[in-house]
Short mmCIF file of C-alpha atoms and ligand atoms in Angstrom, two decimals:
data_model
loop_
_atom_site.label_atom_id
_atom_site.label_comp_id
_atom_site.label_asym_id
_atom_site.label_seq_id
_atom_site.Cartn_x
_atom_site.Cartn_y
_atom_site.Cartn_z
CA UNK A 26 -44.43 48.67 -10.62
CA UNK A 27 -42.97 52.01 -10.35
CA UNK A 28 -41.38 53.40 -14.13
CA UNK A 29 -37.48 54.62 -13.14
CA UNK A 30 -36.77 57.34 -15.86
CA UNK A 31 -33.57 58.51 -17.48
CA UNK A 32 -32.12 60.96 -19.63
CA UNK A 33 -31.31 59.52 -23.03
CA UNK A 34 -28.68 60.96 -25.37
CA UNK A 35 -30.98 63.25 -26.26
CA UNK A 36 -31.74 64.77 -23.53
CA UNK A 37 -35.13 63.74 -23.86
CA UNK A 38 -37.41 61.86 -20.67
CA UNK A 39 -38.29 57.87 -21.87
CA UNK A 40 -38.90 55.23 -19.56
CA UNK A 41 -37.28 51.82 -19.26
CA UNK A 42 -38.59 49.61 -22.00
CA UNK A 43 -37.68 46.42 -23.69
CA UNK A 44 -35.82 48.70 -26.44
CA UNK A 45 -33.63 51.07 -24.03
CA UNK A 46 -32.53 47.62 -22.48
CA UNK A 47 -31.41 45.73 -25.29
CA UNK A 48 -29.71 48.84 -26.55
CA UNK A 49 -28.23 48.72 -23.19
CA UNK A 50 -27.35 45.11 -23.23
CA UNK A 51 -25.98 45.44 -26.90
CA UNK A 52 -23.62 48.58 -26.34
CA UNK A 53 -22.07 46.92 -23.02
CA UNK A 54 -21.90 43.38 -24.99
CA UNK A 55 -20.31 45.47 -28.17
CA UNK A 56 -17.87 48.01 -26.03
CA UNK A 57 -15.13 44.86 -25.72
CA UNK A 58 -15.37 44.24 -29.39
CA UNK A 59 -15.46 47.89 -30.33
CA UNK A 60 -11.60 48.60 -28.10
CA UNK A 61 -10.05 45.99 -29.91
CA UNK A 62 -11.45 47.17 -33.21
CA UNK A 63 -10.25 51.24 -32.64
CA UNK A 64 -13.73 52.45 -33.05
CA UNK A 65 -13.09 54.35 -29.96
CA UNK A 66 -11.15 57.83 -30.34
CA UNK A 67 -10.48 60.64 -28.01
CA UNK A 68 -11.76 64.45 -28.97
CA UNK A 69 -9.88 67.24 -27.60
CA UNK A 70 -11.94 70.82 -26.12
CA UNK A 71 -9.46 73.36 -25.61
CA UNK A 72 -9.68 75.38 -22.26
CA UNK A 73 -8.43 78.98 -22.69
CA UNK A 74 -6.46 81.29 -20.65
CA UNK A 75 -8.69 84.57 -20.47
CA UNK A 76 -5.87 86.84 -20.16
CA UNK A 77 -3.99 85.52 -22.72
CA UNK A 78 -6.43 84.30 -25.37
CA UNK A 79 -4.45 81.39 -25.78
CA UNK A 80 -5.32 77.20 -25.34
CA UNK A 81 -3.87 76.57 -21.66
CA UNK A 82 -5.29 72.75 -21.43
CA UNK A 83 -7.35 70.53 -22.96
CA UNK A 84 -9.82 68.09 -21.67
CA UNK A 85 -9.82 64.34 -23.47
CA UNK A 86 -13.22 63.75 -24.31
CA UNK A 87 -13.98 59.78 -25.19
CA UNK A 88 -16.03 59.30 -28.19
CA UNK A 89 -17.73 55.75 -29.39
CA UNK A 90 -18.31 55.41 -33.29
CA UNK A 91 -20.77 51.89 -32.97
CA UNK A 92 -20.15 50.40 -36.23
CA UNK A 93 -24.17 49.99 -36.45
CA UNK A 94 -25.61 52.33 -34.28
CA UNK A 95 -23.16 55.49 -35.01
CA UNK A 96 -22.01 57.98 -32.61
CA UNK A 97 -22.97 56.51 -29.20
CA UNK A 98 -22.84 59.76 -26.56
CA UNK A 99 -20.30 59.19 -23.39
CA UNK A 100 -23.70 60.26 -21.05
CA UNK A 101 -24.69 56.81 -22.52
CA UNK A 102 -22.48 54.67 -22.45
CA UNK A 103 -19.57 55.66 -19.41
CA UNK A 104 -22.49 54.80 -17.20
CA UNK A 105 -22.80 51.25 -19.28
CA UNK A 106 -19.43 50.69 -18.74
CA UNK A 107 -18.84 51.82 -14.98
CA UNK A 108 -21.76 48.85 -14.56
CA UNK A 109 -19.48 46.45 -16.34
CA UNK A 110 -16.30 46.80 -15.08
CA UNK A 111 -15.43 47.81 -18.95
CA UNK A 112 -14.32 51.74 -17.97
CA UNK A 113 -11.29 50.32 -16.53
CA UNK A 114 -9.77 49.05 -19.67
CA UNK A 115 -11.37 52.02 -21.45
CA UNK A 116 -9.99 54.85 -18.82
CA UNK A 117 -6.58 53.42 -19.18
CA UNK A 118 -6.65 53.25 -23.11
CA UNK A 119 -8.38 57.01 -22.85
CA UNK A 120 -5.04 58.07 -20.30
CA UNK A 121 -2.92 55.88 -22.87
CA UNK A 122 -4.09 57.95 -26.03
CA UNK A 123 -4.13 61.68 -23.69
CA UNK A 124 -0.46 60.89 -22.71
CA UNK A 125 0.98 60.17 -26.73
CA UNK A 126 -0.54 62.81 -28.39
CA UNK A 127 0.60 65.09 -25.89
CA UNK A 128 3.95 63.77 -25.60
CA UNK A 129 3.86 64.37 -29.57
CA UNK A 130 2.94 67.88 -29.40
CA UNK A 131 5.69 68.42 -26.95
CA UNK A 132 7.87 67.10 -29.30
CA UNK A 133 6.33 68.89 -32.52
CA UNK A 134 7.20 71.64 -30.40
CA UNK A 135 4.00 72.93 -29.75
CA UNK A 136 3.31 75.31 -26.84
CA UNK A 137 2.85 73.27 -23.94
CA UNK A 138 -0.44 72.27 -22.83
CA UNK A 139 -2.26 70.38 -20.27
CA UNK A 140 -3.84 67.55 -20.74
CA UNK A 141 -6.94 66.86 -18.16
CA UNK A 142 -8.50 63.49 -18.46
CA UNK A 143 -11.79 62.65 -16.84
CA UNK A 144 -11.58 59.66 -14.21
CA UNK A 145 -14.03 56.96 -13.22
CA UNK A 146 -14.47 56.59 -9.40
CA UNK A 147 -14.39 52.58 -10.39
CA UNK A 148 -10.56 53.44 -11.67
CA UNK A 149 -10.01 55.22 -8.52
CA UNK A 150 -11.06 52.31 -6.19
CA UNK A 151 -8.43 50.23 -7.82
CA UNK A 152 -6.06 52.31 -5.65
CA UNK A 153 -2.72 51.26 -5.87
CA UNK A 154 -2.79 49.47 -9.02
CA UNK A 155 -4.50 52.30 -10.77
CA UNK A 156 -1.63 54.74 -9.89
CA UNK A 157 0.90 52.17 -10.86
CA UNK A 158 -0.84 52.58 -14.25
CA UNK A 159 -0.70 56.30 -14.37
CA UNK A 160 3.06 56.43 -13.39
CA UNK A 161 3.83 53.66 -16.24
CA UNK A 162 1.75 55.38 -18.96
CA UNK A 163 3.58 58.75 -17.72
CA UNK A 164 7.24 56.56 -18.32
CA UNK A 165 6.67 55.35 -21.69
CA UNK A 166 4.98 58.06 -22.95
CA UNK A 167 7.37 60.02 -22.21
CA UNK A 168 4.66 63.00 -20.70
CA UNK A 169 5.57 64.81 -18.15
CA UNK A 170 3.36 64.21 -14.97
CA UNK A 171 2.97 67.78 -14.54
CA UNK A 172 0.89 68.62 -17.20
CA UNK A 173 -1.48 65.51 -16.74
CA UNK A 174 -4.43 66.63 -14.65
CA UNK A 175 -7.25 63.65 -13.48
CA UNK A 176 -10.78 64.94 -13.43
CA UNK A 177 -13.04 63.04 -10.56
CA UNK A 178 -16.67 64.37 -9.95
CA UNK A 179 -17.51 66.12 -6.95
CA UNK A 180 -20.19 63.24 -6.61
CA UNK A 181 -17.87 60.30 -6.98
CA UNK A 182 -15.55 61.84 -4.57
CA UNK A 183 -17.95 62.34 -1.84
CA UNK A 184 -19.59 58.84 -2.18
CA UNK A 185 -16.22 57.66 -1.52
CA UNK A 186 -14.30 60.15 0.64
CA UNK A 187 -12.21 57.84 2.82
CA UNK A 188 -10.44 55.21 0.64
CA UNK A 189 -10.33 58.34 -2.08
CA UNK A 190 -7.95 60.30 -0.16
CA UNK A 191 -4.57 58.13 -0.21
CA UNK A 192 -4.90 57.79 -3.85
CA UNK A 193 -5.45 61.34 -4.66
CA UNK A 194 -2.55 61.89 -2.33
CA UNK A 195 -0.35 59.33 -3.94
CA UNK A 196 -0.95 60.52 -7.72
CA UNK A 197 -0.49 63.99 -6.66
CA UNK A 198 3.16 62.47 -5.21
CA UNK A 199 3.98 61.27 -9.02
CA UNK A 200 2.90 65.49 -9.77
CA UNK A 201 -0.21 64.63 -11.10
CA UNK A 202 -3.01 67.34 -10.79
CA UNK A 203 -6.13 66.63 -9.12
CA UNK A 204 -9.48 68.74 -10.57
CA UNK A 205 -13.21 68.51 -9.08
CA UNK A 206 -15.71 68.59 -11.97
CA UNK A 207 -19.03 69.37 -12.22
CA UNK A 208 -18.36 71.28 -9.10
CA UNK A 209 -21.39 72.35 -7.44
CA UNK A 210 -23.74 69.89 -8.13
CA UNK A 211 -22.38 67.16 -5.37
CA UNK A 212 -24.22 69.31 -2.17
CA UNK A 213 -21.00 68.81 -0.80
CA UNK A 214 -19.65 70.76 2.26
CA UNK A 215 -16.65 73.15 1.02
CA UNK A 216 -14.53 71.84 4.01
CA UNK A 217 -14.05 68.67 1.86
CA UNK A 218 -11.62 70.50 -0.21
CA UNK A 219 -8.98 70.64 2.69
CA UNK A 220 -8.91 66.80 2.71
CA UNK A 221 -8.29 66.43 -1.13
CA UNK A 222 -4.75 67.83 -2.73
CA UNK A 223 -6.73 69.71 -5.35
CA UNK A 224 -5.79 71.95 -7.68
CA UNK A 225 -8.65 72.96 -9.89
CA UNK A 226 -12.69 73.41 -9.85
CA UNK A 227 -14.61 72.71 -12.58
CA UNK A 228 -17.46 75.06 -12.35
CA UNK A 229 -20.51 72.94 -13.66
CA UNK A 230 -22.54 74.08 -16.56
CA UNK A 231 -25.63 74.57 -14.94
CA UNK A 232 -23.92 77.89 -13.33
CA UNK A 233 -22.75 78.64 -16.34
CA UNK A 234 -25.47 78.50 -19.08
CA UNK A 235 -28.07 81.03 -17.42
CA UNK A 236 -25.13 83.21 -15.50
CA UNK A 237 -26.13 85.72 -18.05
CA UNK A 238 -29.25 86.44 -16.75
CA UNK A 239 -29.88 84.60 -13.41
CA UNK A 240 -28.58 86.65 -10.22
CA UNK A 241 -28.72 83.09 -8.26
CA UNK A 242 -25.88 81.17 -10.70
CA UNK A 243 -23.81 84.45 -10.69
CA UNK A 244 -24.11 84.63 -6.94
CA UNK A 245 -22.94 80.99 -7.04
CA UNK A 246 -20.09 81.53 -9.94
CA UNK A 247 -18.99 84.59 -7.71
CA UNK A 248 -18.77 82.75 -4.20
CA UNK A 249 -16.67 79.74 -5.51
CA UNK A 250 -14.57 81.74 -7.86
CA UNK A 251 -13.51 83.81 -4.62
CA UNK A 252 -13.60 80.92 -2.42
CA UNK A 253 -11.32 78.97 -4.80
CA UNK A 254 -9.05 82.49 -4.81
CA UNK A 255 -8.61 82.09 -1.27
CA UNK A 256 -7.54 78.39 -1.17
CA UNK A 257 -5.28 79.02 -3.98
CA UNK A 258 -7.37 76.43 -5.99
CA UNK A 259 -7.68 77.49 -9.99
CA UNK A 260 -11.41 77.82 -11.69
CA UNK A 261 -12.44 76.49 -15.14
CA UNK A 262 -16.14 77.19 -15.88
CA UNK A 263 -17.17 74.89 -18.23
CA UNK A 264 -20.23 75.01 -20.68
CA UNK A 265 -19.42 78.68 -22.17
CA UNK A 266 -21.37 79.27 -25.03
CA UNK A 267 -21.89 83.53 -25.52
CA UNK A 268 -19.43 86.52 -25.06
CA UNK A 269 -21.14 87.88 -22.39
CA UNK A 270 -20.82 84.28 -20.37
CA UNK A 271 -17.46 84.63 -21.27
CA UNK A 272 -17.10 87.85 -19.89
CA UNK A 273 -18.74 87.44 -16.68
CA UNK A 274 -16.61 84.43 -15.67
CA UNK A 275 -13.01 86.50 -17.02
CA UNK A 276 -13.98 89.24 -14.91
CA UNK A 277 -14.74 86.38 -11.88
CA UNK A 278 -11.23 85.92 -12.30
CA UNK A 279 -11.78 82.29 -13.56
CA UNK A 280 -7.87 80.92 -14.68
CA UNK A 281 -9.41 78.89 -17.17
CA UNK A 282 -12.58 79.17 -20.09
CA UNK A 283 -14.06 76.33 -21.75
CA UNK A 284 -17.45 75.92 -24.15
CA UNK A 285 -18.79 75.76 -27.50
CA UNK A 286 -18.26 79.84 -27.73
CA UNK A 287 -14.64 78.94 -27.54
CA UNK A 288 -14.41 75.43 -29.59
CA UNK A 289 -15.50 72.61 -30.03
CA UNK A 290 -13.96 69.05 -29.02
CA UNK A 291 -11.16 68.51 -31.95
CA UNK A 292 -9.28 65.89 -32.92
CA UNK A 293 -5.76 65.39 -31.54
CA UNK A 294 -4.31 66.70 -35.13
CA UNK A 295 -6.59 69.62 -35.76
CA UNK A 296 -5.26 70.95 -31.94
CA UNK A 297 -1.67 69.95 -32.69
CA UNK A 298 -2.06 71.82 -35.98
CA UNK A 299 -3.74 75.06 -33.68
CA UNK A 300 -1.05 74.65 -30.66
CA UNK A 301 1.81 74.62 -33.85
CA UNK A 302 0.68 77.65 -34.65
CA UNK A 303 0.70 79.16 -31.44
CA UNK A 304 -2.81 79.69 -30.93
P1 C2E B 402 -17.59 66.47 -18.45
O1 C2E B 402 -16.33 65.86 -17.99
O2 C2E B 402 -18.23 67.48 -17.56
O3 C2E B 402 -17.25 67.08 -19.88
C1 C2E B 402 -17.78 68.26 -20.40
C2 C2E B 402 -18.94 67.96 -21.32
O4 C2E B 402 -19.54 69.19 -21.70
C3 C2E B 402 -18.52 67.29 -22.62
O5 C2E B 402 -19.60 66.45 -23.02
C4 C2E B 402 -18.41 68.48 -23.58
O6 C2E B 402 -18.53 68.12 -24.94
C5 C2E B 402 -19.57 69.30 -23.10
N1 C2E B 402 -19.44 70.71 -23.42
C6 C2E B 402 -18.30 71.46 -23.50
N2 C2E B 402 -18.58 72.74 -23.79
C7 C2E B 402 -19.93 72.82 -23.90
C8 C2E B 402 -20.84 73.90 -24.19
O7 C2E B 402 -20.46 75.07 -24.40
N3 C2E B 402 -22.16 73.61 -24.21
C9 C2E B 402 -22.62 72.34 -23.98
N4 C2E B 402 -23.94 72.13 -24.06
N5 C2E B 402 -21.79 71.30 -23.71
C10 C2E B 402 -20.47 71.54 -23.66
P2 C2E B 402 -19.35 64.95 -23.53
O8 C2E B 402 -18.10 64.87 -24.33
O9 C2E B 402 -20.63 64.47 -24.12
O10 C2E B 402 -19.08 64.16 -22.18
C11 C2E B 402 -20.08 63.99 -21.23
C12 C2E B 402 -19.51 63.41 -19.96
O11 C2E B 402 -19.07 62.07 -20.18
C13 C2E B 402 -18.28 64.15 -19.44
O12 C2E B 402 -18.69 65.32 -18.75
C14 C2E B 402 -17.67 63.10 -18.55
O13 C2E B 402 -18.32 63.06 -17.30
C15 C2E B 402 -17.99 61.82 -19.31
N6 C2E B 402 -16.79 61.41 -20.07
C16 C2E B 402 -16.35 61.81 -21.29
N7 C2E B 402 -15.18 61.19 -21.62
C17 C2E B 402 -14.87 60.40 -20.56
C18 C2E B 402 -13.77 59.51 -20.26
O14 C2E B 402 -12.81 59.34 -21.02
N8 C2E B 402 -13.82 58.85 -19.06
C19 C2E B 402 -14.85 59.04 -18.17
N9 C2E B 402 -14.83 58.34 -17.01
N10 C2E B 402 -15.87 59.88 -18.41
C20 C2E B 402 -15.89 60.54 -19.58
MG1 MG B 403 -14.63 66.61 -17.28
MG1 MG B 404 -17.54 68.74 -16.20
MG1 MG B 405 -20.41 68.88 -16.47
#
């Protein structure tokens, strides 16, 4: 019988045994429990604006504290929950929490940011109900729908192109934005972007991290920073961790920076604290 491998939350290669499925079996039998009980919470990574130096946006990063097991990574267990039908309750809760605390930095009068929030191609198949959702978390929330942006992966998009499209369309109608991550990694043709209303890449890390030194990323970086240009389409890179990454991608003309060399994911008051003080 042939061994199927994966990529645990370490990063490291280990093949399906009896203990990487009951781990499995136990986080997607625990995930229900662990909603209910709040051991969920949402980390914020600040995306900067090169020119200005300042926090433009943030991107709402899930994290799971397992009240046995500890910090469970989202590589885990998003996948887990996609399989269980669980990431629906958990997107919405994850848009739920990105829409308050935004709508209470707006109100702690905080420079305004946006708030990008990573979607599950499982919430986008719900179609219509799932942008009823996002228009009645926008309501009572009180956010404004401009500065909500949904994050959908080049791969989920392409897998499913044609019943994608009217959604997309009808969340950018409530003034939602629409951003491709991990853009670059899907193999998909660049005409797709004329059949999607979106309005940002997310350059993938694995352009980013040796665009230092490899000539083949920066050729890559270069050619979808100007590409974007030219469709009007803003650029985050993602996965910045050095000055001179940092540099490169400013002087791509990239509208937005984000990585470890900038910040870390921070909780919700740590950024409204930062944003208060007009950082
Ligand atoms: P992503 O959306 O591409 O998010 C960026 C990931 O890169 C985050 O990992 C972030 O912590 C990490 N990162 C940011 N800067 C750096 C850097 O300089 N160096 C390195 N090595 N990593 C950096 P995280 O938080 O572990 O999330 C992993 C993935 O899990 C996300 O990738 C996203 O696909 C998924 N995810 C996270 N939260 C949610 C969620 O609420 N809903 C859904 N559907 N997926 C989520
Ligand atoms: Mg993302
Ligand atoms: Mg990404
Ligand atoms: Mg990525």
């Amino acid at each position: 019988a042939s061994k199927k491998q994966e990529i645990n939350c370490y990063g490291f290669y280990h093949t399906h045994t009896d203990e990487s499925r009951s781990r499995r079996l136990q986080l997607g039998h625990d995930m229900y429990r662990s909603l209910k009980n709040h051991d969920f919470y949402v980390l914020f990574q600040p995306i900067m604006n090169p020119d200005t130096e300042k926090i433009t946006a943030v991107e709402a990063l899930l994290r799971w504290k397992h009240p046995e097991l500890g910090i469970v990574s989202p590589g885990e267990f998003i996948p887990i929950a996609e399989g269980l039908g669980a990431i629906l309750p958990l997107g919405e809760w994850v848009l739920q929490q990105a829409c308050s605390f935004g709508a209470d930095w707006i109100n702690a009068e905080c420079e305004p940011v946006r708030i990008s929030v990573n979607v599950s191609i499982k919430q986008l198949l719900e179609g219509q109900v799932f942008v009823n959702k996002v228009r009645s978390i926008l309501k009572y929330t009180n956010f404004p729908p401009e500065l909500l942006q949904l994050e959908i992966t080049e791969t989920a998009l392409l897998a499913k192109e044609g019943s994608i499209q009217v959604v997309l369309q009808n969340l950018s109608a409530l003034g939602v934005q629409i951003a491709i991550d991990d853009f670059g990694t899907g193999y998909s043709s660049l005409s797709h972007l004329k059949s999607f209303p979106v309005h940002t890449l997310k350059i993938d890390r694995s352009f980013i991290h040796d665009i230092d030194v490899d000539d083949c990323s920066r050729a890559i970086a270069a050619s979808l920073t100007g590409l974007a240009r030219q469709l009007k389409i803003d650029v985050v890179a993602e996965g910045i961790e050095t000055k001179m990454q940092a540099d490169i991608l400013t002087n791509l003309g990239c509208e937005g920076l984000q990585g470890f060399y900038f910040s870390y994911p921070s909780s919700a008051e740590q950024l409204k604290k930062q944003l208060s003080e007009g950082k």
